[in-house]
CSV table of C-alpha atoms in Angstrom, one decimal:
chain,number,residue,atom,x,y,z
A,12,MET,CA,55.0,98.8,107.0
A,13,VAL,CA,58.5,99.6,105.6
A,14,THR,CA,59.3,97.7,102.5
A,15,GLU,CA,62.5,97.2,100.6
A,16,ALA,CA,62.1,100.6,99.0
A,17,ASP,CA,59.4,103.2,98.8
A,18,PRO,CA,58.1,103.7,95.3
A,19,GLY,CA,60.2,106.3,93.4
A,20,GLU,CA,62.6,106.8,96.3
A,21,ALA,CA,66.3,106.3,96.1
A,22,ARG,CA,67.9,105.8,99.5
A,23,THR,CA,71.4,105.6,100.8
A,24,SER,CA,72.1,103.7,103.9
A,25,VAL,CA,72.7,105.8,107.0
A,26,TRP,CA,75.9,103.8,107.5
A,27,LEU,CA,77.2,105.0,104.1
A,28,GLY,CA,76.1,108.6,104.1
A,29,ALA,CA,77.8,111.6,105.6
A,30,ARG,CA,75.4,111.5,108.5
A,31,ALA,CA,76.5,108.2,109.9
A,32,GLY,CA,78.4,110.1,112.6
A,33,ALA,CA,77.6,113.5,114.0
A,34,PRO,CA,74.9,115.6,112.4
A,35,GLY,CA,76.1,118.0,109.8
A,36,ARG,CA,74.2,121.0,111.2
A,37,ARG,CA,75.8,123.2,113.9
A,38,ARG,CA,75.6,121.7,117.4
A,39,SER,CA,74.8,125.1,118.9
A,40,GLU,CA,71.5,125.2,117.0
A,41,ALA,CA,70.4,121.6,117.9
A,42,PRO,CA,67.5,121.2,120.4
A,43,SER,CA,68.7,120.7,123.9
A,44,GLY,CA,68.1,117.4,125.7
A,45,LEU,CA,68.4,115.2,122.6
A,46,ASP,CA,71.1,113.1,121.0
A,47,ARG,CA,71.2,110.4,118.5
A,48,ASP,CA,71.6,107.6,121.1
A,49,ARG,CA,68.6,108.7,123.1
A,50,ILE,CA,66.5,109.0,120.0
A,51,THR,CA,67.6,105.5,118.8
A,52,ALA,CA,66.8,104.0,122.2
A,53,ALA,CA,63.4,105.5,122.2
A,54,THR,CA,62.8,104.2,118.7
A,55,VAL,CA,63.6,100.7,119.9
A,56,ARG,CA,61.2,101.0,122.8
A,57,LEU,CA,58.4,102.3,120.7
A,58,LEU,CA,58.9,99.6,118.0
A,59,ASP,CA,58.8,96.9,120.8
A,60,ALA,CA,55.7,98.4,122.3
A,61,GLU,CA,53.6,99.2,119.2
A,62,GLY,CA,55.2,97.5,116.2
A,63,LEU,CA,56.6,98.6,112.9
A,64,GLY,CA,53.3,99.3,111.3
A,65,ARG,CA,52.4,102.1,113.8
A,66,PHE,CA,55.8,103.7,114.0
A,67,SER,CA,56.0,107.3,112.8
A,68,MET,CA,58.2,110.3,113.6
A,69,ARG,CA,55.3,112.1,115.2
A,70,ARG,CA,54.7,109.1,117.5
A,71,LEU,CA,58.4,109.1,118.4
A,72,ALA,CA,58.5,112.8,119.0
A,73,ALA,CA,55.4,112.6,121.3
A,74,GLU,CA,57.2,109.8,123.2
A,75,LEU,CA,60.3,112.0,123.7
A,76,GLY,CA,58.2,115.1,124.4
A,77,VAL,CA,59.6,117.1,121.5
A,78,THR,CA,58.5,118.3,118.1
A,79,ALA,CA,58.8,116.0,115.1
A,80,MET,CA,61.1,118.6,113.4
A,81,SER,CA,63.5,118.3,116.4
A,82,LEU,CA,64.4,114.8,115.4
A,83,TYR,CA,65.6,115.9,112.0
A,84,TRP,CA,68.6,117.5,113.5
A,85,TYR,CA,69.9,114.0,114.2
A,86,VAL,CA,68.6,112.0,111.3
A,87,ASP,CA,67.6,112.9,107.7
A,88,THR,CA,64.8,110.4,107.3
A,89,LYS,CA,62.7,107.9,109.1
A,90,HIS,CA,64.6,105.2,107.2
A,91,ASP,CA,67.8,106.4,108.7
A,92,LEU,CA,66.4,106.1,112.2
A,93,LEU,CA,65.0,102.6,111.5
A,94,GLU,CA,68.4,101.5,110.4
A,95,LEU,CA,70.0,102.8,113.6
A,96,ALA,CA,67.3,101.1,115.7
A,97,LEU,CA,67.9,97.8,113.8
A,98,ASP,CA,71.6,97.8,114.5
A,99,SER,CA,71.0,98.9,118.1
A,100,ALA,CA,68.8,95.8,118.6
A,101,LEU,CA,71.3,93.5,117.0
A,102,GLY,CA,73.8,94.7,119.5
A,103,GLN,CA,71.8,93.2,122.3
A,104,GLN,CA,73.0,89.7,121.3
A,105,ARG,CA,76.1,88.7,123.2
A,106,LEU,CA,78.8,87.5,120.9
A,107,PRO,CA,81.6,85.1,121.9
A,108,ALA,CA,85.0,86.8,122.4
A,109,GLY,CA,86.6,83.6,121.2
A,110,PRO,CA,86.1,79.8,121.0
A,111,PRO,CA,85.3,78.4,124.5
A,112,PRO,CA,87.8,75.7,125.6
A,113,GLY,CA,86.6,72.3,124.6
A,114,GLU,CA,83.5,73.5,122.7
A,115,GLY,CA,83.2,72.5,119.1
A,116,TRP,CA,82.0,74.7,116.2
A,117,SER,CA,78.6,73.0,116.0
A,118,ALA,CA,77.8,73.8,119.6
A,119,ARG,CA,78.9,77.4,119.1
A,120,LEU,CA,76.8,77.7,116.0
A,121,ARG,CA,73.7,76.4,117.9
A,122,THR,CA,74.3,79.0,120.6
A,123,LEU,CA,74.7,81.8,118.0
A,124,ALA,CA,71.6,80.7,116.0
A,125,CYS,CA,69.4,80.3,119.2
A,126,GLY,CA,70.6,83.7,120.5
A,127,TYR,CA,69.6,85.3,117.2
A,128,ARG,CA,66.2,83.5,117.3
A,129,GLN,CA,65.6,84.8,120.8
A,130,LEU,CA,66.5,88.3,119.6
A,131,LEU,CA,63.9,88.1,116.9
A,132,ALA,CA,61.3,86.9,119.4
A,133,GLU,CA,62.0,89.9,121.7
A,134,HIS,CA,62.0,92.4,118.8
A,135,PRO,CA,59.6,91.1,116.0
A,136,TRP,CA,60.3,94.2,113.9
A,137,VAL,CA,63.9,93.3,113.5
A,138,ALA,CA,63.2,90.5,111.0
A,139,PRO,CA,61.4,92.6,108.3
A,140,LEU,CA,63.9,95.5,108.7
A,141,SER,CA,66.7,93.0,108.2
A,142,VAL,CA,65.2,92.3,104.8
A,143,ALA,CA,64.4,95.9,104.0
A,144,TYR,CA,67.8,97.4,104.8
A,145,PRO,CA,71.4,96.5,103.9
A,146,ASN,CA,72.2,95.6,107.5
A,147,ILE,CA,75.7,96.9,107.6
A,148,GLY,CA,75.9,98.7,110.9
A,149,PRO,CA,78.7,98.0,113.4
A,150,HIS,CA,76.8,95.4,115.4
A,151,ALA,CA,75.7,93.6,112.2
A,152,ARG,CA,79.3,93.5,111.1
A,153,ALA,CA,80.4,92.2,114.5
A,154,PHE,CA,77.9,89.4,114.2
A,155,ASP,CA,79.1,88.6,110.7
A,156,ALA,CA,82.7,88.6,112.0
A,157,ALA,CA,81.8,86.2,114.8
A,158,LEU,CA,80.1,83.9,112.3
A,159,HIS,CA,83.2,84.0,110.0
A,160,GLN,CA,85.5,83.2,112.9
A,161,LEU,CA,83.2,80.3,113.9
A,162,LEU,CA,83.2,78.8,110.4
A,163,GLU,CA,87.0,78.9,110.3
A,164,SER,CA,86.9,76.1,112.8
A,165,THR,CA,84.9,73.8,110.5
A,166,GLY,CA,87.9,73.0,108.3
A,167,LEU,CA,86.2,74.4,105.2
A,168,VAL,CA,88.2,76.7,102.9
A,169,ASP,CA,87.6,79.1,100.1
A,170,ALA,CA,84.3,78.6,98.2
A,171,ALA,CA,83.1,75.9,100.6
A,172,ARG,CA,83.5,78.2,103.6
A,173,THR,CA,81.9,81.1,101.7
A,174,GLY,CA,79.0,78.8,100.8
A,175,ALA,CA,78.6,77.7,104.5
A,176,HIS,CA,78.6,81.4,105.6
A,177,LEU,CA,75.9,82.2,103.0
A,178,ALA,CA,73.8,79.1,104.1
A,179,VAL,CA,73.9,80.1,107.8
A,180,SER,CA,73.2,83.8,107.0
A,181,GLN,CA,70.2,82.8,104.9
A,182,PHE,CA,69.0,80.4,107.5
A,183,LEU,CA,69.1,83.0,110.2
A,184,CYS,CA,67.3,85.6,108.1
A,185,GLY,CA,64.6,83.1,107.0
A,186,CYS,CA,64.0,81.5,110.3
A,187,ALA,CA,61.6,84.3,111.3
A,188,LEU,CA,60.2,85.1,107.9
A,189,ASN,CA,57.7,83.3,105.7
A,190,GLY,CA,58.4,84.2,102.1
A,191,CYS,CA,59.9,87.3,100.5
A,192,GLY,CA,57.1,89.5,101.6
A,193,GLY,CA,58.5,90.0,105.1
A,194,THR,CA,55.6,88.3,106.9
A,195,VAL,CA,56.8,87.4,110.4
A,196,ARG,CA,56.3,83.8,111.3
A,197,ARG,CA,58.1,82.4,114.2
A,198,ALA,CA,58.6,78.7,113.6
A,199,PRO,CA,57.9,76.3,116.5
A,200,GLU,CA,60.9,75.3,118.6
A,201,ALA,CA,60.9,71.7,117.2
A,202,GLU,CA,60.9,72.9,113.6
A,203,PHE,CA,63.7,75.4,114.2
A,204,ALA,CA,65.8,72.8,116.0
A,205,LEU,CA,65.3,70.3,113.2
A,206,ALA,CA,66.2,72.8,110.5
A,207,LEU,CA,69.3,73.8,112.5
A,208,ASP,CA,70.2,70.1,112.7
A,209,VAL,CA,70.0,69.7,109.0
A,210,LEU,CA,72.1,72.8,108.4
A,211,ILE,CA,74.8,71.7,110.7
A,212,ALA,CA,74.7,68.2,109.3
A,213,GLY,CA,75.3,69.6,105.8
A,214,ILE,CA,78.3,71.6,106.9
A,215,GLU,CA,79.7,68.6,108.8
A,216,ALA,CA,79.3,66.4,105.7
A,217,LYS,CA,81.0,69.1,103.5
A,218,ALA,CA,83.8,69.4,106.0
A,219,ALA,CA,84.3,65.7,106.2
A,220,HIS,CA,84.5,65.5,102.4
A,221,THR,CA,87.0,68.3,102.4
A,222,ALA,CA,89.2,66.5,104.9
A,223,LYS,CA,89.1,63.3,102.9
A,224,ALA,CA,90.1,65.2,99.7
A,225,ARG,CA,93.0,66.8,101.5
A,226,ALA,CA,94.1,63.4,102.8
A,227,ARG,CA,94.2,62.0,99.3
A,228,THR,CA,96.2,64.9,98.0
A,229,PRO,CA,99.9,64.1,97.8
Protein backbone atom coordinates (compact mmCIF):
# COMPACT_ATOMS: atom_id res chain seq x y z
CA MET A 1 0.00 0.00 0.00
CA VAL A 2 1.13 3.52 -0.71
CA THR A 3 2.51 5.28 2.34
CA GLU A 4 3.42 8.89 2.93
CA ALA A 5 6.73 8.42 1.11
CA ASP A 6 8.64 5.51 -0.27
CA PRO A 7 11.97 5.01 1.56
CA GLY A 8 14.69 7.10 -0.01
CA GLU A 9 12.35 8.66 -2.56
CA ALA A 10 11.85 12.40 -2.92
CA ARG A 11 8.60 13.20 -4.73
CA THR A 12 7.04 16.35 -6.07
CA SER A 13 3.29 16.59 -6.33
CA VAL A 14 1.91 16.14 -9.83
CA TRP A 15 0.07 19.44 -9.26
CA LEU A 16 3.33 21.28 -8.66
CA GLY A 17 5.50 19.72 -11.35
CA ALA A 18 5.81 20.65 -14.98
CA ARG A 19 3.69 17.65 -15.93
CA ALA A 20 0.52 18.91 -14.21
CA GLY A 21 -0.82 19.87 -17.63
CA ALA A 22 0.05 18.32 -20.97
CA PRO A 23 2.88 15.79 -21.16
CA GLY A 24 6.27 17.19 -22.03
CA ARG A 25 6.97 14.66 -24.78
CA ARG A 26 5.87 15.32 -28.34
CA ARG A 27 2.20 14.50 -28.93
CA SER A 28 3.02 12.98 -32.32
CA GLU A 29 5.00 10.25 -30.60
CA ALA A 30 2.37 9.41 -27.97
CA PRO A 31 0.44 6.13 -28.29
CA SER A 32 -2.90 6.58 -30.02
CA GLY A 33 -6.16 6.02 -28.17
CA LEU A 34 -4.88 7.22 -24.80
CA ASP A 35 -5.10 10.47 -22.92
CA ARG A 36 -4.61 11.48 -19.33
CA ASP A 37 -8.35 11.70 -18.57
CA ARG A 38 -9.00 8.20 -19.88
CA ILE A 39 -6.08 6.78 -17.89
CA THR A 40 -7.22 8.56 -14.73
CA ALA A 41 -10.80 7.30 -15.12
CA ALA A 42 -9.54 3.74 -15.59
CA THR A 43 -7.38 4.13 -12.48
CA VAL A 44 -10.42 5.13 -10.42
CA ARG A 45 -12.39 2.13 -11.70
CA LEU A 46 -9.54 -0.26 -10.96
CA LEU A 47 -9.00 1.12 -7.47
CA ASP A 48 -12.73 0.80 -6.77
CA ALA A 49 -12.78 -2.79 -8.02
CA GLU A 50 -9.55 -4.16 -6.55
CA GLY A 51 -8.33 -1.73 -3.91
CA LEU A 52 -5.15 0.22 -3.40
CA GLY A 53 -3.03 -2.73 -2.32
CA ARG A 54 -3.40 -4.53 -5.67
CA PHE A 55 -2.98 -1.49 -7.89
CA SER A 56 -0.04 -1.45 -10.28
CA MET A 57 0.82 0.13 -13.60
CA ARG A 58 0.85 -3.32 -15.19
CA ARG A 59 -2.68 -4.05 -13.96
CA LEU A 60 -3.83 -0.68 -15.25
CA ALA A 61 -2.18 -1.23 -18.63
CA ALA A 62 -3.88 -4.62 -18.93
CA GLU A 63 -7.22 -2.99 -18.12
CA LEU A 64 -6.67 -0.45 -20.90
CA GLY A 65 -5.26 -3.00 -23.33
CA VAL A 66 -1.94 -1.22 -23.74
CA THR A 67 1.65 -1.74 -22.61
CA ALA A 68 2.74 -0.41 -19.23
CA MET A 69 5.30 1.83 -20.91
CA SER A 70 2.51 3.54 -22.86
CA LEU A 71 1.21 5.04 -19.62
CA TYR A 72 4.45 6.88 -18.99
CA TRP A 73 3.78 9.20 -21.91
CA TYR A 74 1.12 10.78 -19.71
CA VAL A 75 2.44 10.41 -16.16
CA ASP A 76 5.97 10.16 -14.81
CA THR A 77 5.22 7.80 -11.91
CA LYS A 78 2.52 5.72 -10.30
CA HIS A 79 2.35 8.32 -7.55
CA ASP A 80 1.43 11.00 -10.10
CA LEU A 81 -1.40 8.81 -11.35
CA LEU A 82 -2.70 8.10 -7.85
CA GLU A 83 -2.75 11.84 -7.13
CA LEU A 84 -4.76 12.40 -10.30
CA ALA A 85 -7.18 9.62 -9.36
CA LEU A 86 -7.56 11.03 -5.86
CA ASP A 87 -8.58 14.46 -7.13
CA SER A 88 -10.86 12.93 -9.75
CA ALA A 89 -12.74 11.03 -7.05
CA LEU A 90 -13.01 14.14 -4.88
CA GLY A 91 -14.65 15.87 -7.82
CA GLN A 92 -17.60 13.50 -7.57
CA GLN A 93 -18.92 15.26 -4.50
CA ARG A 94 -21.39 17.96 -5.42
CA LEU A 95 -20.48 21.26 -3.80
CA PRO A 96 -22.95 24.08 -3.13
CA ALA A 97 -22.78 27.00 -5.51
CA GLY A 98 -23.83 29.30 -2.68
CA PRO A 99 -25.81 29.33 0.57
CA PRO A 100 -29.35 27.92 0.01
CA PRO A 101 -32.05 30.41 1.10
CA GLY A 102 -33.05 29.93 4.72
CA GLU A 103 -30.48 27.22 5.45
CA GLY A 104 -28.02 27.90 8.26
CA TRP A 105 -24.33 27.11 8.22
CA SER A 106 -24.69 24.11 10.57
CA ALA A 107 -27.12 22.36 8.20
CA ARG A 108 -24.79 23.08 5.28
CA LEU A 109 -21.83 21.72 7.23
CA ARG A 110 -23.76 18.52 7.96
CA THR A 111 -24.54 18.14 4.27
CA LEU A 112 -20.91 18.71 3.31
CA ALA A 113 -19.58 16.30 5.94
CA CYS A 114 -22.11 13.58 5.13
CA GLY A 115 -21.37 13.94 1.43
CA TYR A 116 -17.67 13.49 2.10
CA ARG A 117 -18.38 10.45 4.27
CA GLN A 118 -20.42 8.94 1.45
CA LEU A 119 -17.57 9.60 -0.98
CA LEU A 120 -15.17 7.73 1.30
CA ALA A 121 -17.60 4.83 1.53
CA GLU A 122 -17.85 4.59 -2.26
CA HIS A 123 -14.07 4.93 -2.74
CA PRO A 124 -12.30 3.42 0.33
CA TRP A 125 -8.88 4.10 -1.19
CA VAL A 126 -9.45 7.88 -1.08
CA ALA A 127 -8.91 8.08 2.70
CA PRO A 128 -5.37 6.63 2.80
CA LEU A 129 -4.35 8.58 -0.31
CA SER A 130 -5.60 11.79 1.30
CA VAL A 131 -3.10 11.13 4.08
CA ALA A 132 -0.28 10.11 1.76
CA TYR A 133 -0.47 13.04 -0.68
CA PRO A 134 -0.69 16.83 -0.31
CA ASN A 135 -4.24 16.84 -1.72
CA ILE A 136 -3.94 20.12 -3.61
CA GLY A 137 -5.62 19.28 -6.90
CA PRO A 138 -8.37 21.50 -8.37
CA HIS A 139 -11.26 19.52 -6.85
CA ALA A 140 -9.59 19.44 -3.44
CA ARG A 141 -9.11 23.21 -3.62
CA ALA A 142 -12.75 23.67 -4.66
CA PHE A 143 -13.85 21.65 -1.63
CA ASP A 144 -11.65 23.74 0.63
CA ALA A 145 -13.05 26.94 -0.87
CA ALA A 146 -16.61 25.72 -0.26
CA LEU A 147 -15.73 24.98 3.37
CA HIS A 148 -14.13 28.40 3.74
CA GLN A 149 -17.24 30.11 2.35
CA LEU A 150 -19.43 28.09 4.69
CA LEU A 151 -17.40 29.04 7.75
CA GLU A 152 -17.68 32.72 6.86
CA SER A 153 -21.34 32.40 7.86
CA THR A 154 -20.50 31.35 11.41
CA GLY A 155 -19.49 34.83 12.53
CA LEU A 156 -16.01 33.65 13.47
CA VAL A 157 -13.09 35.81 12.35
CA ASP A 158 -9.33 35.61 12.03
CA ALA A 159 -7.69 32.92 14.18
CA ALA A 160 -11.03 31.54 15.39
CA ARG A 161 -12.24 30.92 11.83
CA THR A 162 -8.89 29.43 10.89
CA GLY A 163 -9.14 27.12 13.89
CA ALA A 164 -12.66 26.06 12.92
CA HIS A 165 -11.46 25.37 9.37
CA LEU A 166 -8.64 23.21 10.70
CA ALA A 167 -10.98 21.37 13.09
CA VAL A 168 -13.44 20.51 10.31
CA SER A 169 -10.67 19.48 7.92
CA GLN A 170 -9.10 17.21 10.53
CA PHE A 171 -12.48 15.74 11.39
CA LEU A 172 -13.26 14.92 7.77
CA CYS A 173 -9.82 13.38 7.27
CA GLY A 174 -10.05 11.33 10.47
CA CYS A 175 -13.64 10.16 10.17
CA ALA A 176 -12.54 7.23 7.98
CA LEU A 177 -9.09 6.58 9.41
CA ASN A 178 -8.11 4.89 12.63
CA GLY A 179 -4.76 6.29 13.71
CA CYS A 180 -1.90 7.65 11.67
CA GLY A 181 -1.15 4.40 9.90
CA GLY A 182 -3.89 4.95 7.37
CA THR A 183 -6.03 1.99 8.43
CA VAL A 184 -9.49 2.43 7.01
CA ARG A 185 -12.21 2.20 9.64
CA ARG A 186 -15.63 3.50 8.74
CA ALA A 187 -17.27 4.64 11.95
CA PRO A 188 -20.88 3.54 12.53
CA GLU A 189 -23.48 6.09 11.50
CA ALA A 190 -24.44 6.91 15.09
CA GLU A 191 -20.81 7.53 16.08
CA PHE A 192 -20.24 9.76 13.09
CA ALA A 193 -23.42 11.76 13.76
CA LEU A 194 -22.48 12.22 17.42
CA ALA A 195 -18.95 13.34 16.56
CA LEU A 196 -20.34 15.81 14.02
CA ASP A 197 -22.78 17.13 16.64
CA VAL A 198 -19.89 17.76 19.03
CA LEU A 199 -17.88 19.52 16.34
CA ILE A 200 -20.76 21.78 15.36
CA ALA A 201 -21.59 22.52 19.00
CA GLY A 202 -18.00 23.62 19.57
CA ILE A 203 -18.09 25.98 16.60
CA GLU A 204 -21.48 27.35 17.73
CA ALA A 205 -20.14 27.97 21.25
CA LYS A 206 -17.08 29.76 19.90
CA ALA A 207 -19.24 31.84 17.56
CA ALA A 208 -21.55 32.81 20.45
CA HIS A 209 -18.56 33.81 22.55
CA THR A 210 -17.24 35.92 19.67
CA ALA A 211 -20.61 37.62 19.25
CA LYS A 212 -20.78 38.47 22.97
CA ALA A 213 -17.24 39.87 22.92
CA ARG A 214 -18.13 42.08 19.97
CA ALA A 215 -21.24 43.32 21.74
CA ARG A 216 -19.18 44.37 24.77
CA THR A 217 -16.65 46.22 22.65
CA PRO A 218 -17.41 49.97 22.49
